[in-house]
Amino acid sequence: MSRSFETGAAPHFPSHSTVSRVMLQVIYALVPAITAHVWFFGPGLLVQIILAGGLAVGFEAVMLKIRRKPLWLFLGDFSAVVTAILFALCIPPLAPWWIALTGMFFAIVVAKHLYGGLGHNLFNPAMVGYVVVLISFPQAMTAWLPPLTIAPSGLSLLDVLMTVLSGQPPPGLTWDVITEATPLDVIRTSVASGKMISEARQLPVFGDFGGLGWEWIANWYALGGLWLLWRRIITWHIPAAMIGSVVFLGLASYLVDPGSNPSPLQHVFSGALIIGAFFIATDPVSGCASNRGRLLFGAGVGVITLVIRRWGGYPDGVAFAVLLMNMAAPLIDRYTRPRIFGQ
Amino acid sequence: MMHIDPREQARRAGEQLHHFHGGLRLRHNKKISCEIPVEKVPLATRYYVPLLQQAGQEAEPTVIEGQKVLKGDLLGYCRQTGGDSVHAPTSGTVTAISNHPNSHPSGRDGRCIVIRPDGLDQWMTLDPIENWERADAILLRQKIRSSGIVGLGGAVFPTAVKVDEASSKEIHTLILNGSECEPYISCDEMLMREQPDSIILGARILQRAVGATRTVIAIEDQMGAVNTALTGAVKRSGTHDIDVVKVTTIYPEGGEKQLVKVLTGLEVPSGCRPTDLGLLCQNVATATAVARAVTEGKPLIERIVTVTGSGVRKPRNLLAQIGTPVSNLVDQCGGFSPDAARLILGGPMMGYALASDANPVIKAANCILALTAEDVRPEQPEMPCIRCGECSRVCPSMLMPQELNWSIRNGLWDETSDLGLSDCIECGCCDFVCPSHIPLTEWFRFGKSETRLRDNEKRQAEAARQRFEAREARLAVLKQERKRRISEKKRAMTGKDDKQKEIADAIERVRSRQDGDS
């Protein structure tokens, strides 16, 4: 007799790409930089990642439940974890626990789920969370540590945990002793006080190009980013346009006035520029879809970052630049559609 | 850059190879079915010849139940240009004309002509064209039409329609497509290996039928033995205007427009056909069918079918009559493996699933693919689009599938057509790479049929409006005409009185004026 079969739509070939695989590869690509961060600044980052990660998954689960979405399917896509790690990488390692709580609330609940969940958010969730805490808690957001190699006192894991959970510096120490301004902060204040950048650069927080330690972390971000490029998780357009525009404009302003403008390499290797170029601005959901659009998007982020660093009220501007360009992305997409075959 | 006329550039097809955008390098899986020579499928106990062989019109039966037919006799004829005629696969009796699984993509049963073979396999009186080298091109094209030949690459577009259209467009080059890019399928490869002379003969006939001066046969770079076989056949034929070109195996380079891009560097303009560039594309198997029809007088009643996949015990290629149940072919290949989970007509990317092996071989059946569960894409829950853009990267038509998906789902039909839905070739590349497992191809098929329906409705509404306005206008003219006639009649009847009254009135006026003066 004839044999019956289940039917299904073409293509029938199994493919192996999944959202969770994409997200996991982003996480893998961040591992070298996370390691370098811990190497230079101690275990604070790990505490923040675990804290933010736990909160992110918690908020995600609650929102999925409220929105009556399949819980395990969406928790298993790891997108909330990626958001949490990117957020943790942006905040000071000793930031108190409510920084992560506030940040993750705004990232996952407001920026992601209130906009419709995975794939529908207009803004990059990690950056929304970061900008909210940056504006709301400026004091706590300056608790950056100096690299261990030049730190006056190293903190143990227990010290770090206590600091994060209590919001107070370890007993016997003050914030002034354990924290230090970031290299971009130093440049900002020294330029404001009329000092030459070359003078400021003599300070121990600076390394060969950017900040001591920071420049190495940037290298590892770049390495992870190149791996993502190779794995075709991201395309070269956004990183190239973003770094390219920063180098181009930075070089121009440096050549015009080297006294008050840092060198383009200093720009590239400090702050969140490299992580921004490879991991944040490349977020596909809130970015541009076409290659030409991505070039514009990346260049826009680069230019706005430089403008904020030079004239804005904050030492770094990557987060603001990304959010501003997120707003422009739909418009850019509309006008940068690729030519269709044969048209 | 120097501007070159596209038609001139198209003349140099195959001299230099080009790339097309996107595409996928897939596992070929072809070797497993190429190891043994093609074998004929023995006579079946019943043949089921579907009257509907493709998306177009169903053929009308030209036989009745109980009628005896000879092999090659006409069974069904289609008046519409979109359809094609079907012929008897063997000699025997028509036992029924009834609904039966008919290997149609819709999955519904359709009318089939059921034949019980008499075992003699006796041909009808054959009517080949003697001396085709000197025969009129129109005669050749008529033979192609009456032999029920369709494109055997899978799209089954009637060859006669294509060739007729081509003959009005000054074709200079015939492209024979031997690059079957879909995984698993190897029927064209085996055909080119085993019957190269027939392909060359078909190429020369097709050249003559459309007035082309040269042929390019495109084969894949991974088909080793094919090149030698074909070039040998070209030598034997003594012609110098046939070139064999190897193209890189990237799915879907066998698509007509993709192949033209690879061979010429030209993009066939949207809404146009390769014939507009002076190129006629035909599948290699179609060429052999043409050769057989013209030189032997035999209509298209058989084709080579690849029976393969992890769900078949001994994959191979078979020469099968149209109408043979799929189960007969699979039996000849050792049967299904116990864990065969899906039966597909065509390849794994564009083929469609059959609900049972009772479906018959049709003209489009280049491959019968049976896959076990682990080789079939599992049912995966659909996730939201994360706009990763992989789909755009692999789209050979350079579309943005993620945007199309959005506009189709939201019923934004103008947007959908702006985004170029009609240029989608349904190759399935976007679907294959999508990490969110969105059934993009299915949505695009839905979008296309919806667009077609809406266009039809619009056209009907427009026609209705025109009819209405025309009727209104006609009625208005009639009404006016009637009015005019009535008043004319009235005037004619009351003409005398009117004039007398006018005179009386005038007199009256003059009189009253005089009275007033005095």
mmCIF file of C-alpha atoms in Angstrom, chain B residues 340-464:
data_model
loop_
_atom_site.group_PDB
_atom_site.id
_atom_site.type_symbol
_atom_site.label_atom_id
_atom_site.label_comp_id
_atom_site.label_asym_id
_atom_site.label_seq_id
_atom_site.Cartn_x
_atom_site.Cartn_y
_atom_site.Cartn_z
ATOM 1 C CA ALA B 340 12.195 8.081 6.179
ATOM 2 C CA ALA B 341 10.302 11.106 7.448
ATOM 3 C CA ARG B 342 9.661 13.357 4.466
ATOM 4 C CA LEU B 343 9.065 12.786 0.770
ATOM 5 C CA ILE B 344 9.932 15.718 -1.462
ATOM 6 C CA LEU B 345 9.407 16.359 -5.145
ATOM 7 C CA GLY B 346 12.353 18.499 -6.228
ATOM 8 C CA GLY B 347 15.307 19.562 -4.140
ATOM 9 C CA PRO B 348 15.621 20.320 -0.446
ATOM 10 C CA MET B 349 15.540 24.088 -0.967
ATOM 11 C CA MET B 350 12.690 24.625 -3.424
ATOM 12 C CA GLY B 351 10.964 21.265 -3.693
ATOM 13 C CA TYR B 352 7.591 20.545 -2.125
ATOM 14 C CA ALA B 353 6.574 17.788 0.222
ATOM 15 C CA LEU B 354 4.375 14.964 -1.063
ATOM 16 C CA ALA B 355 1.839 13.460 1.303
ATOM 17 C CA SER B 356 2.256 9.929 -0.064
ATOM 18 C CA ASP B 357 4.220 7.853 -2.525
ATOM 19 C CA ALA B 358 1.051 7.230 -4.532
ATOM 20 C CA ASN B 359 1.753 10.520 -6.314
ATOM 21 C CA PRO B 360 2.911 10.016 -9.900
ATOM 22 C CA VAL B 361 6.058 11.198 -11.672
ATOM 23 C CA ILE B 362 5.287 14.450 -13.485
ATOM 24 C CA LYS B 363 7.248 16.431 -16.037
ATOM 25 C CA ALA B 364 8.661 18.659 -13.283
ATOM 26 C CA ALA B 365 9.910 15.704 -11.222
ATOM 27 C CA ASN B 366 13.672 16.117 -11.466
ATOM 28 C CA CYS B 367 14.125 14.532 -8.066
ATOM 29 C CA ILE B 368 12.303 12.353 -5.584
ATOM 30 C CA LEU B 369 13.971 13.068 -2.288
ATOM 31 C CA ALA B 370 13.257 11.096 0.863
ATOM 32 C CA LEU B 371 14.843 12.412 4.041
ATOM 33 C CA THR B 372 15.096 11.012 7.528
ATOM 34 C CA ALA B 373 14.031 13.196 10.423
ATOM 35 C CA GLU B 374 17.551 14.348 11.240
ATOM 36 C CA ASP B 375 18.029 15.688 7.703
ATOM 37 C CA VAL B 376 14.754 17.581 7.774
ATOM 38 C CA ARG B 377 14.441 20.962 9.301
ATOM 39 C CA PRO B 378 12.629 20.424 12.610
ATOM 40 C CA GLU B 379 9.528 22.376 13.469
ATOM 41 C CA GLN B 380 11.029 25.274 15.370
ATOM 42 C CA PRO B 381 9.111 27.988 17.156
ATOM 43 C CA GLU B 382 9.310 31.267 15.338
ATOM 44 C CA MET B 383 11.139 34.086 17.130
ATOM 45 C CA PRO B 384 10.815 37.785 16.367
ATOM 46 C CA CYS B 385 13.116 39.185 13.676
ATOM 47 C CA ILE B 386 16.270 40.633 15.240
ATOM 48 C CA ARG B 387 17.133 42.424 11.997
ATOM 49 C CA CYS B 388 20.509 40.692 11.795
ATOM 50 C CA GLY B 389 20.463 41.180 8.021
ATOM 51 C CA GLU B 390 21.704 37.677 7.127
ATOM 52 C CA CYS B 391 18.733 37.334 4.796
ATOM 53 C CA SER B 392 19.754 40.411 2.786
ATOM 54 C CA ARG B 393 23.306 39.172 2.595
ATOM 55 C CA VAL B 394 22.322 35.883 0.972
ATOM 56 C CA CYS B 395 19.443 37.132 -1.217
ATOM 57 C CA PRO B 396 20.398 36.641 -4.886
ATOM 58 C CA SER B 397 17.782 39.221 -5.902
ATOM 59 C CA MET B 398 19.338 41.783 -3.546
ATOM 60 C CA LEU B 399 16.085 42.240 -1.660
ATOM 61 C CA MET B 400 15.625 42.990 2.037
ATOM 62 C CA PRO B 401 13.620 39.955 3.161
ATOM 63 C CA GLN B 402 13.294 41.241 6.727
ATOM 64 C CA GLU B 403 11.498 44.373 5.516
ATOM 65 C CA LEU B 404 9.367 42.383 3.074
ATOM 66 C CA ASN B 405 8.331 40.050 5.864
ATOM 67 C CA TRP B 406 7.221 43.052 7.897
ATOM 68 C CA SER B 407 5.282 44.717 5.098
ATOM 69 C CA ILE B 408 3.515 41.517 3.991
ATOM 70 C CA ARG B 409 2.461 40.660 7.522
ATOM 71 C CA ASN B 410 1.049 44.118 7.997
ATOM 72 C CA GLY B 411 -0.685 44.117 4.647
ATOM 73 C CA LEU B 412 1.259 47.131 3.349
ATOM 74 C CA TRP B 413 0.892 46.114 -0.276
ATOM 75 C CA ASP B 414 2.284 49.235 -1.913
ATOM 76 C CA GLU B 415 5.335 49.011 0.320
ATOM 77 C CA THR B 416 5.622 45.327 -0.517
ATOM 78 C CA SER B 417 5.761 45.992 -4.219
ATOM 79 C CA ASP B 418 8.273 48.850 -3.680
ATOM 80 C CA LEU B 419 10.471 46.389 -1.835
ATOM 81 C CA GLY B 420 10.454 44.192 -4.936
ATOM 82 C CA LEU B 421 8.429 41.141 -3.925
ATOM 83 C CA SER B 422 7.893 40.298 -7.590
ATOM 84 C CA ASP B 423 11.676 39.939 -8.004
ATOM 85 C CA CYS B 424 11.820 37.224 -5.338
ATOM 86 C CA ILE B 425 12.716 33.870 -6.917
ATOM 87 C CA GLU B 426 11.670 31.846 -3.849
ATOM 88 C CA CYS B 427 15.078 30.171 -3.617
ATOM 89 C CA GLY B 428 14.766 29.858 0.160
ATOM 90 C CA CYS B 429 18.226 31.233 0.989
ATOM 91 C CA CYS B 430 16.858 33.831 3.431
ATOM 92 C CA ASP B 431 14.685 31.259 5.096
ATOM 93 C CA PHE B 432 17.626 28.897 5.443
ATOM 94 C CA VAL B 433 19.892 31.377 7.252
ATOM 95 C CA CYS B 434 17.275 33.092 9.438
ATOM 96 C CA PRO B 435 18.250 32.646 13.108
ATOM 97 C CA SER B 436 14.680 33.428 14.164
ATOM 98 C CA HIS B 437 13.265 30.636 11.956
ATOM 99 C CA ILE B 438 10.765 32.905 10.290
ATOM 100 C CA PRO B 439 9.148 31.019 7.363
ATOM 101 C CA LEU B 440 10.092 33.825 4.985
ATOM 102 C CA THR B 441 9.593 31.915 1.718
ATOM 103 C CA GLU B 442 6.109 30.903 2.756
ATOM 104 C CA TRP B 443 5.245 34.489 3.591
ATOM 105 C CA PHE B 444 6.590 35.604 0.222
ATOM 106 C CA ARG B 445 4.519 32.999 -1.612
ATOM 107 C CA PHE B 446 1.497 34.183 0.336
ATOM 108 C CA GLY B 447 2.372 37.802 -0.479
ATOM 109 C CA LYS B 448 2.672 37.017 -4.158
ATOM 110 C CA SER B 449 -0.667 35.220 -4.377
ATOM 111 C CA GLU B 450 -2.291 37.986 -2.345
ATOM 112 C CA THR B 451 -0.817 40.609 -4.677
ATOM 113 C CA ARG B 452 -2.065 38.638 -7.660
ATOM 114 C CA LEU B 453 -5.562 38.449 -6.187
ATOM 115 C CA ARG B 454 -5.580 42.145 -5.397
ATOM 116 C CA ASP B 455 -4.329 43.011 -8.870
ATOM 117 C CA ASN B 456 -7.052 40.831 -10.356
ATOM 118 C CA GLU B 457 -9.676 42.478 -8.189
ATOM 119 C CA LYS B 458 -8.370 45.895 -9.120
ATOM 120 C CA ARG B 459 -8.417 44.979 -12.788
ATOM 121 C CA GLN B 460 -11.949 43.609 -12.486
ATOM 122 C CA ALA B 461 -13.109 46.681 -10.597
ATOM 123 C CA GLU B 462 -11.491 48.889 -13.209
ATOM 124 C CA ALA B 463 -13.126 46.897 -16.008
ATOM 125 C CA ALA B 464 -16.477 47.091 -14.217
#
